[in-house]
Tab-separated table of C-alpha atoms in Angstrom:
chain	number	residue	atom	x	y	z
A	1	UNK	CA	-19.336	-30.169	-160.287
A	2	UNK	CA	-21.567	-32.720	-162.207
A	3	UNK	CA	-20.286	-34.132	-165.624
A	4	UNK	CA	-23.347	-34.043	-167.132
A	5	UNK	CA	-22.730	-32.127	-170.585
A	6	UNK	CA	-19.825	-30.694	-168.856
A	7	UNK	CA	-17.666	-30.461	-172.100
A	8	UNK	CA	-18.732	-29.839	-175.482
A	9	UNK	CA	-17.891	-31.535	-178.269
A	10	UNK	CA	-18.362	-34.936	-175.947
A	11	UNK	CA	-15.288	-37.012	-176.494
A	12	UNK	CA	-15.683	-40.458	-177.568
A	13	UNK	CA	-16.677	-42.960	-174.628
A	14	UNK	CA	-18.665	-39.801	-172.575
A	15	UNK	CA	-21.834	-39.881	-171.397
A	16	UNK	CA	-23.826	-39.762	-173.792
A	17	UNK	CA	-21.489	-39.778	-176.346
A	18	UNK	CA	-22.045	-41.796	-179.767
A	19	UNK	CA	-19.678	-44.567	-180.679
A	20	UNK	CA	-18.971	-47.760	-182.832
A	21	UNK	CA	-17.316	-51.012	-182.220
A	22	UNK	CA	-16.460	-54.162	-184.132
A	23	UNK	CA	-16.490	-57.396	-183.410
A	24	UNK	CA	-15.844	-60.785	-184.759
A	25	UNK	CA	-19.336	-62.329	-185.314
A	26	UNK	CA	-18.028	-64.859	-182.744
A	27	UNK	CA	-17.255	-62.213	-180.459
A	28	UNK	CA	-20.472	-61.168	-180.365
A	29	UNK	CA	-23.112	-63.612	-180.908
A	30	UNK	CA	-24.867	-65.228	-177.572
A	31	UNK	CA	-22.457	-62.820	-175.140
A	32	UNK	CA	-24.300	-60.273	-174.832
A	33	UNK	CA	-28.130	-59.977	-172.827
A	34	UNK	CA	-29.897	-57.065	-174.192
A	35	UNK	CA	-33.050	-55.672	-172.282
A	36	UNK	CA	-36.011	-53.708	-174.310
A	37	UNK	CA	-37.089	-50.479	-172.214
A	38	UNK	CA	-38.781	-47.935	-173.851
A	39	UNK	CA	-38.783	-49.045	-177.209
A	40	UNK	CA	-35.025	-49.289	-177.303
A	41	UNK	CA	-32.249	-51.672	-176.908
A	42	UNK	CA	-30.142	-51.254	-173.664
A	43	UNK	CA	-27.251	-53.286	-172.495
A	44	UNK	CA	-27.359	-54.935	-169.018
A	45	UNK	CA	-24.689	-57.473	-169.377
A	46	UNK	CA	-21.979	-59.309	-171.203
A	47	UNK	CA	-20.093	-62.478	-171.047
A	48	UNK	CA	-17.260	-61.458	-168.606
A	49	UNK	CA	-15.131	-64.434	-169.823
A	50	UNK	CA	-14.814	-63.481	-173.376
A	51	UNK	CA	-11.459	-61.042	-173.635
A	52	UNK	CA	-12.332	-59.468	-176.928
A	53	UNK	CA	-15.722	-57.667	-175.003
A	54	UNK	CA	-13.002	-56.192	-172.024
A	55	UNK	CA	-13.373	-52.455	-171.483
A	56	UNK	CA	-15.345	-51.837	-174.293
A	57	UNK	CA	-18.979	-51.798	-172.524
A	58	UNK	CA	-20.857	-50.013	-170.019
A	59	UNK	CA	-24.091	-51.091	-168.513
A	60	UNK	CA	-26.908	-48.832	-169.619
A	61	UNK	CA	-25.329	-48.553	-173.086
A	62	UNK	CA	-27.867	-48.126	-175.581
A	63	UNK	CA	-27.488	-50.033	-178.653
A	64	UNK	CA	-28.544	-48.285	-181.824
A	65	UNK	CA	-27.750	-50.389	-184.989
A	66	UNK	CA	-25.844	-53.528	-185.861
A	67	UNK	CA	-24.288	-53.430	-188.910
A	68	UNK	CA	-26.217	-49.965	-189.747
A	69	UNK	CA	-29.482	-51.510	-189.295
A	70	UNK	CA	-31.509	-49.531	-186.812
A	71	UNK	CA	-32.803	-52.092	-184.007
A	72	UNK	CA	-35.427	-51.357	-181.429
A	73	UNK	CA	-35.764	-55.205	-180.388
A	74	UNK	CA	-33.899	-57.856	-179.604
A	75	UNK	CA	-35.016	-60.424	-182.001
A	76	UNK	CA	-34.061	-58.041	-184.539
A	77	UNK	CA	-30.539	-57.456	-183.218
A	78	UNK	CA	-29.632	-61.434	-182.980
A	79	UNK	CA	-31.365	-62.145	-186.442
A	80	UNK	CA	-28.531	-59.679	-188.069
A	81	UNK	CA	-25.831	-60.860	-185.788
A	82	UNK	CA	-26.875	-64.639	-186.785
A	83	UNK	CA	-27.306	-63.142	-190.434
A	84	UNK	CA	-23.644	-61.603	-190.874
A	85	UNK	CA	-20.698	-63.362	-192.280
A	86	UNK	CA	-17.987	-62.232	-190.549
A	87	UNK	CA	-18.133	-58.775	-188.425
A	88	UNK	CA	-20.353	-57.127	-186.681
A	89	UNK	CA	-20.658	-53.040	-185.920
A	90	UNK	CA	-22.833	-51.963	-182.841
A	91	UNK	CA	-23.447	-48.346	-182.626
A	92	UNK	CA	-24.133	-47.390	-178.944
A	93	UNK	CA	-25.055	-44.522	-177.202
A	94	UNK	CA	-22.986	-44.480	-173.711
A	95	UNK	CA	-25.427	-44.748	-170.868
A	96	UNK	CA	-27.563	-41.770	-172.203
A	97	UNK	CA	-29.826	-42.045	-168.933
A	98	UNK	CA	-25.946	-41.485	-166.620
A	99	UNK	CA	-24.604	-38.381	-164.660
A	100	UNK	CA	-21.422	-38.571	-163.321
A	101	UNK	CA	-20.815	-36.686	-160.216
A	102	UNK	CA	-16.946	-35.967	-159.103
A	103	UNK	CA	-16.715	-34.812	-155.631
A	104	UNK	CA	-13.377	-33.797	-153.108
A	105	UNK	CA	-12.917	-33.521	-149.531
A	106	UNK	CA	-10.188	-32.588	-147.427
A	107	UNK	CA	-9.373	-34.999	-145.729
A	108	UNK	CA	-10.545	-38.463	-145.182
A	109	UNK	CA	-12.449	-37.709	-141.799
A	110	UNK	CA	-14.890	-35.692	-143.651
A	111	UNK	CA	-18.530	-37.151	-144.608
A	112	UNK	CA	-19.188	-37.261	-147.932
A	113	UNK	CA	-22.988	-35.870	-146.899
A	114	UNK	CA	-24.758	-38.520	-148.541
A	115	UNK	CA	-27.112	-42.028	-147.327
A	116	UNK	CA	-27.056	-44.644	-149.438
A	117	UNK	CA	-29.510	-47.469	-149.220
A	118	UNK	CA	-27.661	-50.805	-151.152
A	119	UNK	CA	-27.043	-49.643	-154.441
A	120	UNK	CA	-29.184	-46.372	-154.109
A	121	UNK	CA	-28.730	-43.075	-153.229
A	122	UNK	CA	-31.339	-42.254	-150.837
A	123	UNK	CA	-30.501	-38.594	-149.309
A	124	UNK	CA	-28.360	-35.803	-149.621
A	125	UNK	CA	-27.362	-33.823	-146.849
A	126	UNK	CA	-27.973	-29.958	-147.824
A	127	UNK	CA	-24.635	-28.005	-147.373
A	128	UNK	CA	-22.518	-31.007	-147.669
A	129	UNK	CA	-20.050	-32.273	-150.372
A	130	UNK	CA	-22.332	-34.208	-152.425
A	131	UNK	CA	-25.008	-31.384	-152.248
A	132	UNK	CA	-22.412	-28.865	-153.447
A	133	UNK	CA	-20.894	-31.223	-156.366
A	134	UNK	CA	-25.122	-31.052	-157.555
A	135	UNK	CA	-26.218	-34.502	-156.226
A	136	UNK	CA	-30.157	-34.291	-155.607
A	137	UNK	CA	-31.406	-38.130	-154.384
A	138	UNK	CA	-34.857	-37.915	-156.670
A	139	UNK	CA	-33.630	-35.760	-159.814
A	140	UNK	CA	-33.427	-39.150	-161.603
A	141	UNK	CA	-36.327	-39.181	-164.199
A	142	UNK	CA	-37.433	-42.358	-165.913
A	143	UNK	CA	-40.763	-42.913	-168.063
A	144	UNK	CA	-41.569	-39.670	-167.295
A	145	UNK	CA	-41.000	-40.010	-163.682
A	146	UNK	CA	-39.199	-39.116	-160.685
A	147	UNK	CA	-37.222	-41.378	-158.979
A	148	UNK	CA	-34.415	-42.308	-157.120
A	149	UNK	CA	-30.600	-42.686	-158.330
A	150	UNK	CA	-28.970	-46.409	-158.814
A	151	UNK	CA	-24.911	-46.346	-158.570
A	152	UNK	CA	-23.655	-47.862	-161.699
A	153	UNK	CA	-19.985	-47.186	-161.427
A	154	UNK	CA	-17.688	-45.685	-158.605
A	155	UNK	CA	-14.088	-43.959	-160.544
A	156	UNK	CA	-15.334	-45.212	-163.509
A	157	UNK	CA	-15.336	-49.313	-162.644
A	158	UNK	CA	-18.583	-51.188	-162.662
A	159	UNK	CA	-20.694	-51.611	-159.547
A	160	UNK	CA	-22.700	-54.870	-160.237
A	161	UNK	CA	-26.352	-54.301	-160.979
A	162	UNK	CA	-26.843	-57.438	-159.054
A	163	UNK	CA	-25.400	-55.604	-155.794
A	164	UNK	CA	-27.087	-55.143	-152.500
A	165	UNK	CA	-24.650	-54.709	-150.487
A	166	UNK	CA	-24.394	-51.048	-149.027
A	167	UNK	CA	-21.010	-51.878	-147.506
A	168	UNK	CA	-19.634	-53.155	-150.549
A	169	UNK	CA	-20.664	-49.997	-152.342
A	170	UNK	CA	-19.012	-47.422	-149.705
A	171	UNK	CA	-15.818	-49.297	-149.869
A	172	UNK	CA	-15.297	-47.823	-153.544
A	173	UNK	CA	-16.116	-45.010	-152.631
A	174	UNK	CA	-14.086	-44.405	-150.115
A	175	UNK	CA	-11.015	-46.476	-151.765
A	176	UNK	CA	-9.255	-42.886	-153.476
A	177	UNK	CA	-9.543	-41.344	-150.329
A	178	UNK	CA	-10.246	-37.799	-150.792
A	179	UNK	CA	-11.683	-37.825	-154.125
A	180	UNK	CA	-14.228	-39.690	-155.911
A	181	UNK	CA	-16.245	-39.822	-159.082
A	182	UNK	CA	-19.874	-41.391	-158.945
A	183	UNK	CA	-21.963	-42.630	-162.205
A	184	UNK	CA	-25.451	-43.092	-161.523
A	185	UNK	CA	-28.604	-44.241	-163.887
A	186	UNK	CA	-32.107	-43.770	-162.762
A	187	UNK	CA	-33.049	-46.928	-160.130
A	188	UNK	CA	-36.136	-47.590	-162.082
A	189	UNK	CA	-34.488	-48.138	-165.123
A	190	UNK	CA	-31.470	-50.272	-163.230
A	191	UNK	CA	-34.189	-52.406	-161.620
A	192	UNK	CA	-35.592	-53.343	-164.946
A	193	UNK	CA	-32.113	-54.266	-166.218
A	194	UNK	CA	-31.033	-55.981	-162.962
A	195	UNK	CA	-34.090	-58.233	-163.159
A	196	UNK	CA	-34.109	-59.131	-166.883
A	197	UNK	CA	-30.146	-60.313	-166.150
A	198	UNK	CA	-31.073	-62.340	-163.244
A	199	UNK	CA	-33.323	-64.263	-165.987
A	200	UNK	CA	-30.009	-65.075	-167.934
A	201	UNK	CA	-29.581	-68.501	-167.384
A	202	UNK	CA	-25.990	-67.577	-167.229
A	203	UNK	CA	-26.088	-64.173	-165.801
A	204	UNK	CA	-23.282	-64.463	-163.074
A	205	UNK	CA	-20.979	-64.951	-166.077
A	206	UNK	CA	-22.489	-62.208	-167.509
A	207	UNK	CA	-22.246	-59.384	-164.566
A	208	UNK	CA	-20.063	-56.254	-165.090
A	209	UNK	CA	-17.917	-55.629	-161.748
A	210	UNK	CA	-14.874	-54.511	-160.370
């Protein structure tokens, strides 16, 4: 079954879930590229080589405030980061725009039922396992539109944004066997973020992967 509202209260750190973290201004200022979509701030990367940002991000986050100030821009984000003595509080929204599908076969012989196209789901065989965990390859909506579905994370790690590589992608999946748990944000949306990073005159430090 899909994970999408699945529980209720959400938990900290669920989809969709609301949740602060602090930082030492340090910490935070310059590691982290920031993408405006929709008149909001999303995350698409952070500087992999800083330890204090570890396992506390997900791309696709959506960053509400810093330091209680609502932001909707990025200039406006840095200006109170710069602006702060000491800490800094983002307020994030975990990838609001995710589902997370979990999905079990038998045994390891058995097709999972879906095509995948580098990073994107492109099909869904009807009758199959990802058809019956609720997988449907153009549900994805973005800007008011229907598109396709971008896989962000396989069992919960990071699958670069940056990735192309079908191959890479299906050795995840296939890496617990007989079960597996798939995040995945709309493609349109991903593309935006993917390309924005790829700007970064930096951004291979600054790609979430596994």
């Amino acid at each position: 079954s899909s994970g999408i509202n699945a529980e209720w209260p959400l938990r900290p750190g669920d989809i969709g879930s609301t949740l602060s973290i602090y930082l030492q201004k340090r910490h935070a200022l310059h590691n982290f590229h920031l993408v405006e979509v929709t008149s909001s701030l999303w995350l698409s990367g952070w500087n992999q080589k800083e330890p204090a940002l570890q396992d506390k991000f997900h791309v696709g986050d959506q960053l509400l405030s810093v330091n209680g100030q609502p932001v909707t821009t990025v200039a406006e984000a840095y200006t109170i980061m710069e602006m702060t003595p000491s800490g800094v509080e983002l307020l994030l929204k975990r990838m609001p725009l995710a589902a997370e599908y979990k999905m079990h076969r038998e045994k390891e012989s058995e097709d999972w039922g879906m095509q995948i196209r580098q990073n994107r789901l492109v099909d869904v065989i009807h009758g199959g396992i990802a058809w019956t965990a609720g997988l449907q390859p153009f549900s994805a909506e973005f800007a008011d539109k229907a598109c396709s579905w971008a896989i962000t994370q396989v069992n919960r790690c990071p699958v670069s944004v940056l990735c192309r590589s079908t191959d890479v992608i299906w050795t995840k999946i296939n890496s617990g066997k007989t079960d597996v748990s798939i995040t995945l944000q709309p493609s349109e949306f991903v593309n935006l973020l993917s390309n924005s990073l790829l700007e970064h005159p930096h951004y291979e430090d600054f790609v979430a992967r596994s």
